[in-house]
Short mmCIF file of C-alpha atoms and ligand atoms in Angstrom, two decimals:
data_model
loop_
_atom_site.label_atom_id
_atom_site.label_comp_id
_atom_site.label_asym_id
_atom_site.label_seq_id
_atom_site.Cartn_x
_atom_site.Cartn_y
_atom_site.Cartn_z
CA MET A 1 94.41 104.51 135.27
CA ALA A 2 93.01 103.54 132.26
CA ASP A 3 93.68 104.63 129.14
CA ILE A 4 90.85 106.54 127.06
CA ILE A 5 91.61 107.02 123.52
CA LEU A 6 88.86 108.94 120.86
CA GLY A 7 89.62 107.62 117.33
CA ILE A 8 88.71 109.92 114.46
CA GLU A 9 88.76 108.50 110.85
CA SER A 10 87.87 110.60 108.12
CA SER A 11 90.20 109.80 104.92
CA CYS A 12 87.33 109.30 102.39
CA ASP A 13 84.09 109.35 102.47
CA ASP A 14 83.01 107.96 106.09
CA THR A 15 83.04 109.89 108.95
CA SER A 16 83.90 107.98 111.99
CA ALA A 17 84.75 108.59 115.71
CA ALA A 18 85.13 105.52 118.11
CA VAL A 19 86.38 105.30 122.00
CA ILE A 20 88.26 102.46 123.59
CA ARG A 21 89.03 101.96 127.01
CA ASP A 22 92.58 99.87 127.63
CA GLY A 23 91.90 98.20 123.90
CA TRP A 24 88.01 97.40 124.63
CA LEU A 25 85.55 99.09 122.07
CA LEU A 26 83.06 101.08 123.73
CA SER A 27 81.66 102.74 120.97
CA ASN A 28 81.99 102.80 117.03
CA VAL A 29 79.79 105.63 114.95
CA ILE A 30 80.34 105.67 111.31
CA ALA A 31 78.21 108.39 109.12
CA SER A 32 78.73 107.52 105.37
CA GLN A 33 77.93 109.71 102.88
CA ASP A 34 75.57 109.02 100.22
CA VAL A 35 75.89 112.07 97.95
CA HIS A 36 78.46 110.62 96.05
CA LYS A 37 75.98 107.63 94.70
CA ALA A 38 74.92 109.75 91.50
CA TYR A 39 78.29 110.46 90.60
CA GLY A 40 79.87 106.99 90.60
CA GLY A 41 82.74 107.49 92.70
CA VAL A 42 83.81 109.75 95.83
CA VAL A 43 83.92 113.55 94.77
CA PRO A 44 86.41 114.74 97.06
CA GLU A 45 85.13 118.31 97.53
CA LEU A 46 81.79 117.15 98.28
CA ALA A 47 83.60 114.27 100.66
CA SER A 48 85.32 117.53 102.65
CA ARG A 49 82.20 119.67 103.16
CA ALA A 50 80.03 116.16 104.26
CA HIS A 51 83.17 115.72 107.18
CA GLU A 52 82.72 119.42 107.97
CA LEU A 53 78.98 118.66 108.57
CA ASN A 54 79.27 115.42 110.18
CA ILE A 55 82.21 115.56 112.32
CA VAL A 56 80.90 117.27 115.54
CA PRO A 57 77.68 115.07 115.69
CA VAL A 58 79.42 111.94 115.42
CA VAL A 59 82.05 112.75 117.96
CA SER A 60 79.48 113.63 120.16
CA GLU A 61 77.42 110.14 119.73
CA ALA A 62 80.74 108.30 119.97
CA LEU A 63 81.43 109.59 123.65
CA SER A 64 77.70 109.38 124.48
CA ARG A 65 77.20 106.16 123.74
CA ALA A 66 80.56 105.20 125.22
CA GLY A 67 79.60 106.97 128.47
CA VAL A 68 82.31 109.20 128.53
CA GLN A 69 83.26 112.81 128.93
CA PRO A 70 85.98 115.01 127.14
CA ALA A 71 87.56 115.23 130.23
CA ASP A 72 88.16 111.50 131.00
CA LEU A 73 90.42 110.99 127.41
CA THR A 74 93.58 110.06 127.77
CA ALA A 75 94.99 110.68 123.92
CA ILE A 76 93.00 111.49 120.72
CA ALA A 77 94.14 109.03 117.70
CA PHE A 78 93.32 110.60 114.08
CA THR A 79 94.24 109.39 110.04
CA ARG A 80 97.01 111.55 108.81
CA GLY A 81 97.10 109.33 105.84
CA PRO A 82 97.00 108.07 103.11
CA GLY A 83 93.58 109.33 101.58
CA LEU A 84 92.19 112.17 100.47
CA LEU A 85 93.81 115.48 101.42
CA GLY A 86 90.47 117.79 101.95
CA SER A 87 88.99 114.67 103.88
CA LEU A 88 92.02 114.08 106.12
CA LEU A 89 91.93 118.13 107.14
CA VAL A 90 88.78 117.61 108.76
CA GLY A 91 89.54 114.84 111.11
CA THR A 92 92.95 116.22 111.32
CA SER A 93 92.12 119.60 112.13
CA PHE A 94 89.11 118.58 114.61
CA ALA A 95 91.71 116.25 116.88
CA LYS A 96 94.29 119.34 117.03
CA ALA A 97 91.37 121.70 118.30
CA LEU A 98 90.60 119.03 120.91
CA GLY A 99 93.53 117.85 121.80
CA LEU A 100 94.39 121.53 122.71
CA ALA A 101 91.21 122.53 124.30
CA LEU A 102 91.73 119.18 126.53
CA ASP A 103 95.46 119.42 126.82
CA ILE A 104 95.89 116.11 126.11
CA PRO A 105 98.54 114.49 123.02
CA ILE A 106 97.02 113.76 120.22
CA ILE A 107 98.58 110.95 118.23
CA MET A 108 98.47 110.38 114.28
CA VAL A 109 97.96 107.28 112.67
CA ASN A 110 98.41 105.59 109.25
CA HIS A 111 94.74 104.19 107.84
CA LEU A 112 96.61 101.11 106.74
CA GLN A 113 98.20 100.74 110.20
CA GLY A 114 94.54 100.56 111.45
CA HIS A 115 93.58 97.75 109.23
CA ILE A 116 96.20 95.84 109.98
CA LEU A 117 95.61 96.00 113.72
CA ALA A 118 91.67 95.53 113.56
CA ASP A 119 92.16 91.97 114.77
CA PHE A 120 93.07 93.78 118.17
CA ILE A 121 89.83 95.50 119.08
CA LYS A 122 88.21 93.77 121.83
CA GLU A 123 84.11 94.01 122.06
CA PRO A 124 82.44 93.24 125.10
CA GLY A 125 80.70 89.53 124.74
CA VAL A 126 82.75 88.51 121.61
CA GLU A 127 85.39 85.52 122.08
CA VAL A 128 88.98 87.33 122.17
CA ARG A 129 90.95 85.65 119.28
CA GLN A 130 94.22 87.00 118.44
CA PRO A 131 97.14 86.37 115.99
CA ALA A 132 100.52 86.03 117.53
CA PHE A 133 103.44 87.88 116.35
CA PRO A 134 105.06 87.28 113.70
CA TYR A 135 101.77 87.18 111.55
CA LEU A 136 100.95 87.92 107.80
CA CYS A 137 98.61 90.33 106.89
CA LEU A 138 96.96 90.54 103.38
CA LEU A 139 96.13 93.88 103.34
CA VAL A 140 93.33 94.47 100.21
CA SER A 141 91.72 97.79 99.60
CA GLY A 142 90.63 100.53 96.84
CA GLY A 143 94.29 101.77 97.11
CA ASN A 144 96.39 99.00 98.02
CA SER A 145 97.24 95.46 97.98
CA GLN A 146 100.17 94.45 100.08
CA ILE A 147 101.69 91.28 101.95
CA VAL A 148 102.73 92.93 105.28
CA ARG A 149 104.46 90.69 107.70
CA VAL A 150 103.91 91.90 111.34
CA ASP A 151 106.36 91.69 114.30
CA GLY A 152 104.94 93.44 116.58
CA PRO A 153 102.12 96.07 116.80
CA LEU A 154 104.01 98.97 115.34
CA GLU A 155 107.10 96.63 113.55
CA TYR A 156 105.85 95.74 109.69
CA THR A 157 107.89 94.89 106.74
CA ILE A 158 105.99 95.06 103.49
CA LEU A 159 107.09 91.97 101.60
CA GLY A 160 105.36 92.10 98.04
CA GLN A 161 102.79 95.12 96.98
CA THR A 162 101.17 95.93 93.96
CA ILE A 163 103.20 97.66 90.66
CA ASP A 164 100.17 98.77 89.30
CA ASP A 165 96.47 98.89 90.30
CA ALA A 166 95.26 97.57 93.45
CA VAL A 167 92.77 95.32 93.78
CA GLY A 168 89.99 96.99 94.95
CA GLU A 169 90.62 99.30 91.96
CA ALA A 170 89.92 95.98 89.77
CA PHE A 171 86.91 95.61 91.08
CA ASP A 172 85.71 98.85 91.07
CA LYS A 173 87.20 99.81 87.20
CA CYS A 174 85.89 96.61 85.80
CA SER A 175 81.73 96.75 87.34
CA LYS A 176 82.20 100.39 85.70
CA MET A 177 82.99 98.72 82.47
CA MET A 178 80.24 96.72 82.74
CA GLY A 179 77.78 98.99 83.58
CA LEU A 180 77.19 97.14 87.07
CA GLY A 181 78.35 100.43 89.38
CA TYR A 182 79.97 101.84 92.22
CA PRO A 183 81.55 100.47 94.22
CA GLY A 184 82.54 97.09 91.86
CA GLY A 185 83.56 94.78 95.01
CA PRO A 186 80.01 94.67 96.52
CA VAL A 187 78.34 93.98 93.19
CA ILE A 188 80.45 91.91 92.04
CA ASP A 189 80.29 89.58 94.96
CA ARG A 190 76.59 89.75 94.82
CA LEU A 191 76.34 88.63 91.54
CA ALA A 192 79.15 86.06 91.76
CA LYS A 193 77.34 84.24 94.13
CA GLU A 194 74.70 83.34 91.35
CA GLY A 195 77.67 82.57 89.12
CA ASN A 196 79.78 79.76 88.04
CA PRO A 197 83.58 80.62 88.67
CA ARG A 198 85.05 78.14 86.33
CA ARG A 199 83.28 79.09 83.38
CA PHE A 200 85.60 81.76 82.00
CA LYS A 201 89.31 82.02 82.02
CA PHE A 202 91.27 85.19 82.68
CA ALA A 203 95.11 86.07 82.05
CA LYS A 204 96.99 86.20 85.15
CA PRO A 205 99.80 88.00 85.68
CA ARG A 206 103.49 86.79 85.47
CA ILE A 207 105.07 89.00 88.47
CA PRO A 208 108.20 87.53 90.13
CA GLY A 209 108.53 87.44 93.57
CA LEU A 210 105.56 88.36 95.77
CA ASP A 211 104.55 91.60 94.18
CA TYR A 212 101.30 91.86 92.46
CA SER A 213 99.64 93.06 89.11
CA PHE A 214 95.88 93.84 88.33
CA SER A 215 96.56 95.98 85.27
CA GLY A 216 96.26 93.06 82.96
CA ILE A 217 93.29 91.46 83.99
CA LYS A 218 91.40 94.60 83.85
CA THR A 219 92.31 94.33 79.96
CA SER A 220 91.78 90.94 79.69
CA LEU A 221 88.40 91.16 81.09
CA LEU A 222 87.89 94.66 78.81
CA TYR A 223 89.16 92.66 75.19
CA PHE A 224 86.78 89.87 76.32
CA VAL A 225 83.60 91.49 76.78
CA ARG A 226 84.15 93.33 73.90
CA ASP A 227 84.70 90.56 71.63
CA GLU A 228 81.68 88.78 72.90
CA MET A 229 79.70 91.63 72.42
CA ALA A 230 80.53 91.76 68.82
CA LYS A 231 79.55 88.68 68.51
CA ASP A 232 76.27 88.86 70.92
CA PRO A 233 74.80 92.49 71.98
CA ASP A 234 73.11 90.73 74.78
CA PHE A 235 76.19 88.45 76.01
CA LEU A 236 76.80 90.83 79.03
CA GLN A 237 73.48 91.01 80.43
CA ASN A 238 72.81 87.20 79.93
CA ASN A 239 76.19 86.08 81.36
CA LYS A 240 76.84 88.79 83.90
CA GLU A 241 77.27 86.24 87.02
CA ASP A 242 79.02 83.93 85.20
CA ILE A 243 81.30 86.90 84.07
CA CYS A 244 81.72 88.31 87.69
CA ALA A 245 81.81 84.73 89.36
CA SER A 246 84.90 84.03 87.08
CA PHE A 247 86.84 87.44 87.26
CA GLN A 248 86.18 87.49 91.16
CA ASN A 249 87.76 84.08 91.24
CA THR A 250 90.57 84.79 89.11
CA LEU A 251 91.57 88.07 91.57
CA VAL A 252 91.42 85.76 94.80
CA ASP A 253 93.44 83.36 92.73
CA ILE A 254 95.99 86.16 92.38
CA LEU A 255 96.13 87.19 95.63
CA LEU A 256 96.33 83.40 97.43
CA ASP A 257 98.90 82.46 95.03
CA LYS A 258 101.45 85.18 96.64
CA LEU A 259 99.83 84.80 100.20
CA VAL A 260 100.70 80.81 99.81
CA LYS A 261 104.56 81.62 98.67
CA ALA A 262 104.62 84.21 101.59
CA ALA A 263 103.75 81.89 104.03
CA ARG A 264 106.00 79.01 102.88
CA GLN A 265 109.10 81.52 102.41
CA THR A 266 108.08 82.97 105.82
CA GLY A 267 107.27 79.86 107.97
CA ILE A 268 104.54 82.08 109.27
CA LYS A 269 101.33 80.31 109.97
CA ASP A 270 98.86 83.07 111.37
CA ILE A 271 97.39 84.73 108.63
CA THR A 272 95.02 88.06 108.99
CA ILE A 273 93.19 89.64 105.96
CA GLY A 274 92.20 93.72 106.27
CA GLY A 275 90.67 96.12 104.11
CA GLY A 276 87.74 97.01 102.15
CA VAL A 277 87.98 93.76 99.84
CA SER A 278 88.69 92.04 103.17
CA ALA A 279 84.80 91.57 102.87
CA ASN A 280 84.59 89.62 99.81
CA SER A 281 82.87 86.30 100.31
CA CYS A 282 84.60 84.32 97.97
CA LEU A 283 88.40 85.90 99.41
CA ARG A 284 87.31 85.00 103.05
CA GLY A 285 85.87 81.59 101.83
CA ARG A 286 88.68 80.57 100.25
CA ILE A 287 91.47 81.78 102.73
CA GLU A 288 89.81 79.54 105.27
CA ALA A 289 89.97 76.62 102.88
CA GLU A 290 93.42 77.06 102.20
CA GLY A 291 93.96 77.52 106.40
CA ARG A 292 92.11 74.36 106.51
CA LYS A 293 95.07 72.59 104.01
CA ARG A 294 98.37 74.00 105.37
CA GLY A 295 97.25 74.26 108.78
CA TRP A 296 97.03 77.93 109.23
CA ARG A 297 95.48 79.86 111.68
CA THR A 298 93.27 82.34 110.05
CA PHE A 299 91.99 85.95 111.25
CA LEU A 300 89.14 87.47 109.26
CA PRO A 301 88.01 90.58 110.49
CA PRO A 302 84.27 91.29 111.60
CA PHE A 303 82.38 92.42 108.27
CA LYS A 304 82.18 96.15 110.30
CA PHE A 305 85.85 96.69 110.63
CA THR A 306 86.77 95.93 106.87
CA THR A 307 85.16 99.08 105.74
CA ASP A 308 86.85 102.55 106.70
CA ASN A 309 86.08 103.01 110.84
CA ALA A 310 87.44 104.92 113.61
CA ALA A 311 87.63 101.97 116.09
CA MET A 312 90.79 100.69 114.15
CA ILE A 313 92.25 103.91 114.66
CA ALA A 314 91.80 104.25 118.14
CA ILE A 315 93.03 100.76 118.60
CA ALA A 316 96.60 101.47 116.59
CA GLY A 317 96.81 104.85 118.61
CA TYR A 318 96.18 102.83 121.40
CA PHE A 319 99.34 100.96 120.58
CA ARG A 320 101.20 104.22 119.86
CA TYR A 321 100.22 105.86 123.38
CA GLN A 322 101.63 102.45 125.01
CA ALA A 323 105.09 102.90 123.12
CA GLY A 324 104.91 106.62 124.36
CA GLU A 325 104.49 108.40 120.98
CA SER A 326 102.67 111.62 120.49
CA THR A 327 102.37 114.12 117.42
CA PRO A 328 103.01 117.73 117.21
CA LEU A 329 100.24 120.20 116.91
CA ASP A 330 102.12 121.70 113.32
CA VAL A 331 101.46 118.16 111.72
CA ALA A 332 99.64 118.14 108.45
CA PRO A 333 97.72 115.82 106.93
CA VAL A 334 98.97 113.55 103.80
CA SER A 335 97.46 112.15 100.76
CA ARG A 336 100.00 109.08 100.59
CA MET A 337 102.08 107.79 103.06
CA ALA A 338 104.22 104.81 103.06
CA ASN A 339 105.84 104.40 106.04
CA PHE A 340 103.25 103.02 108.84
O1 LIG B 401 89.70 100.27 102.92
P1 LIG B 401 88.51 100.58 101.84
O2 LIG B 401 87.18 100.80 102.53
O3 LIG B 401 88.74 102.11 100.65
C1 LIG B 401 89.88 102.20 100.68
O4 LIG B 401 90.30 101.93 99.48
O5 LIG B 401 90.85 103.37 101.28
O6 LIG B 401 88.18 100.00 100.53
C2 LIG B 401 87.21 100.29 99.53
C3 LIG B 401 87.34 99.33 98.35
C4 LIG B 401 86.29 98.82 97.22
O7 LIG B 401 87.74 99.09 96.04
C5 LIG B 401 85.60 98.20 96.98
O8 LIG B 401 85.08 97.94 95.91
C6 LIG B 401 86.22 96.98 97.96
O9 LIG B 401 87.17 97.45 98.71
N1 LIG B 401 84.97 96.29 98.59
C7 LIG B 401 85.07 94.85 97.95
C8 LIG B 401 83.65 94.52 98.69
N2 LIG B 401 83.40 95.26 99.80
C9 LIG B 401 84.28 96.51 99.25
N3 LIG B 401 85.96 94.48 97.25
C10 LIG B 401 85.19 92.96 96.97
N4 LIG B 401 84.15 92.61 97.65
C11 LIG B 401 83.91 93.06 98.46
N5 LIG B 401 82.56 92.35 99.25
#
């Protein structure tokens, strides 16, 4: 009999539900929340309310697009954390209630595990191309910057991670500081396409091993803009493309330096990226170029799986279900979740 998994994702400001049958994606529905735009960041209270409004229609739509009845489901996978507690509560409670009503197992998933396993989502009509174990995943989002060694669907070792800000945070905070808007990553990415990535230099951190640090470059940009604006009040306006391109290029330099080091140390040549920042065009292009130079096989997720989505939660849940896992109904969501 086929294993049909319903995935539910509600960790931040996207309500999403997806259906996967034996690893093949049947549907993936995402309701994004525009309500936060006016505030320059996600407002947790508003996010929880929007999830509460969206969850029933989103799940119904995912089932209907998949042509699946609730009674056909084998298990329900949901994001337990990390994320905003009020948001996670909506998805977790919904999964529990539906699991209880249908008398099927529920399976908790770490959101980051979803990003790491996104390459295993198979889509009808799309060539299946998956990394071989062990592979390295550069996991880069608004909350994380990690290099993870993946030895199996449920076997992970964090080889390096940020000791302060995440790289997505550096994009977001610097964009806000320059008055460019939120979320900063897509804005900086867009402006950078028109700019010169080698015009300005920003200090790179000197952190031993495979760890990252992104708080110094934020300060370096802040002082640079402040000093230049003191000389020319129009400096930012007249040079924002070059600033964005140079800043983004430095962030990607930092990410790639450690990734190359990790690949060299482990001898692993299958490299994937995941998380919101993996949508960045400079990172994607440079990782592919690095791969060609070093004989890596690189795997870049389709854009729709770089942002928060339930398809990746469903595929992670599918692997956990196959490993015989299920989660007790007294599980509570957690805002921080270190273990995969
Ligand atoms: O994984 P994600 O959707 O949410 C979590 O942090 O869990 O990642 C969001 C982050 C934000 O910091 C956003 O600015 C960044 O991903 N991001 C990008 C791009 N698109 C989204 N960063 C750089 N370039 C992009 N194109």
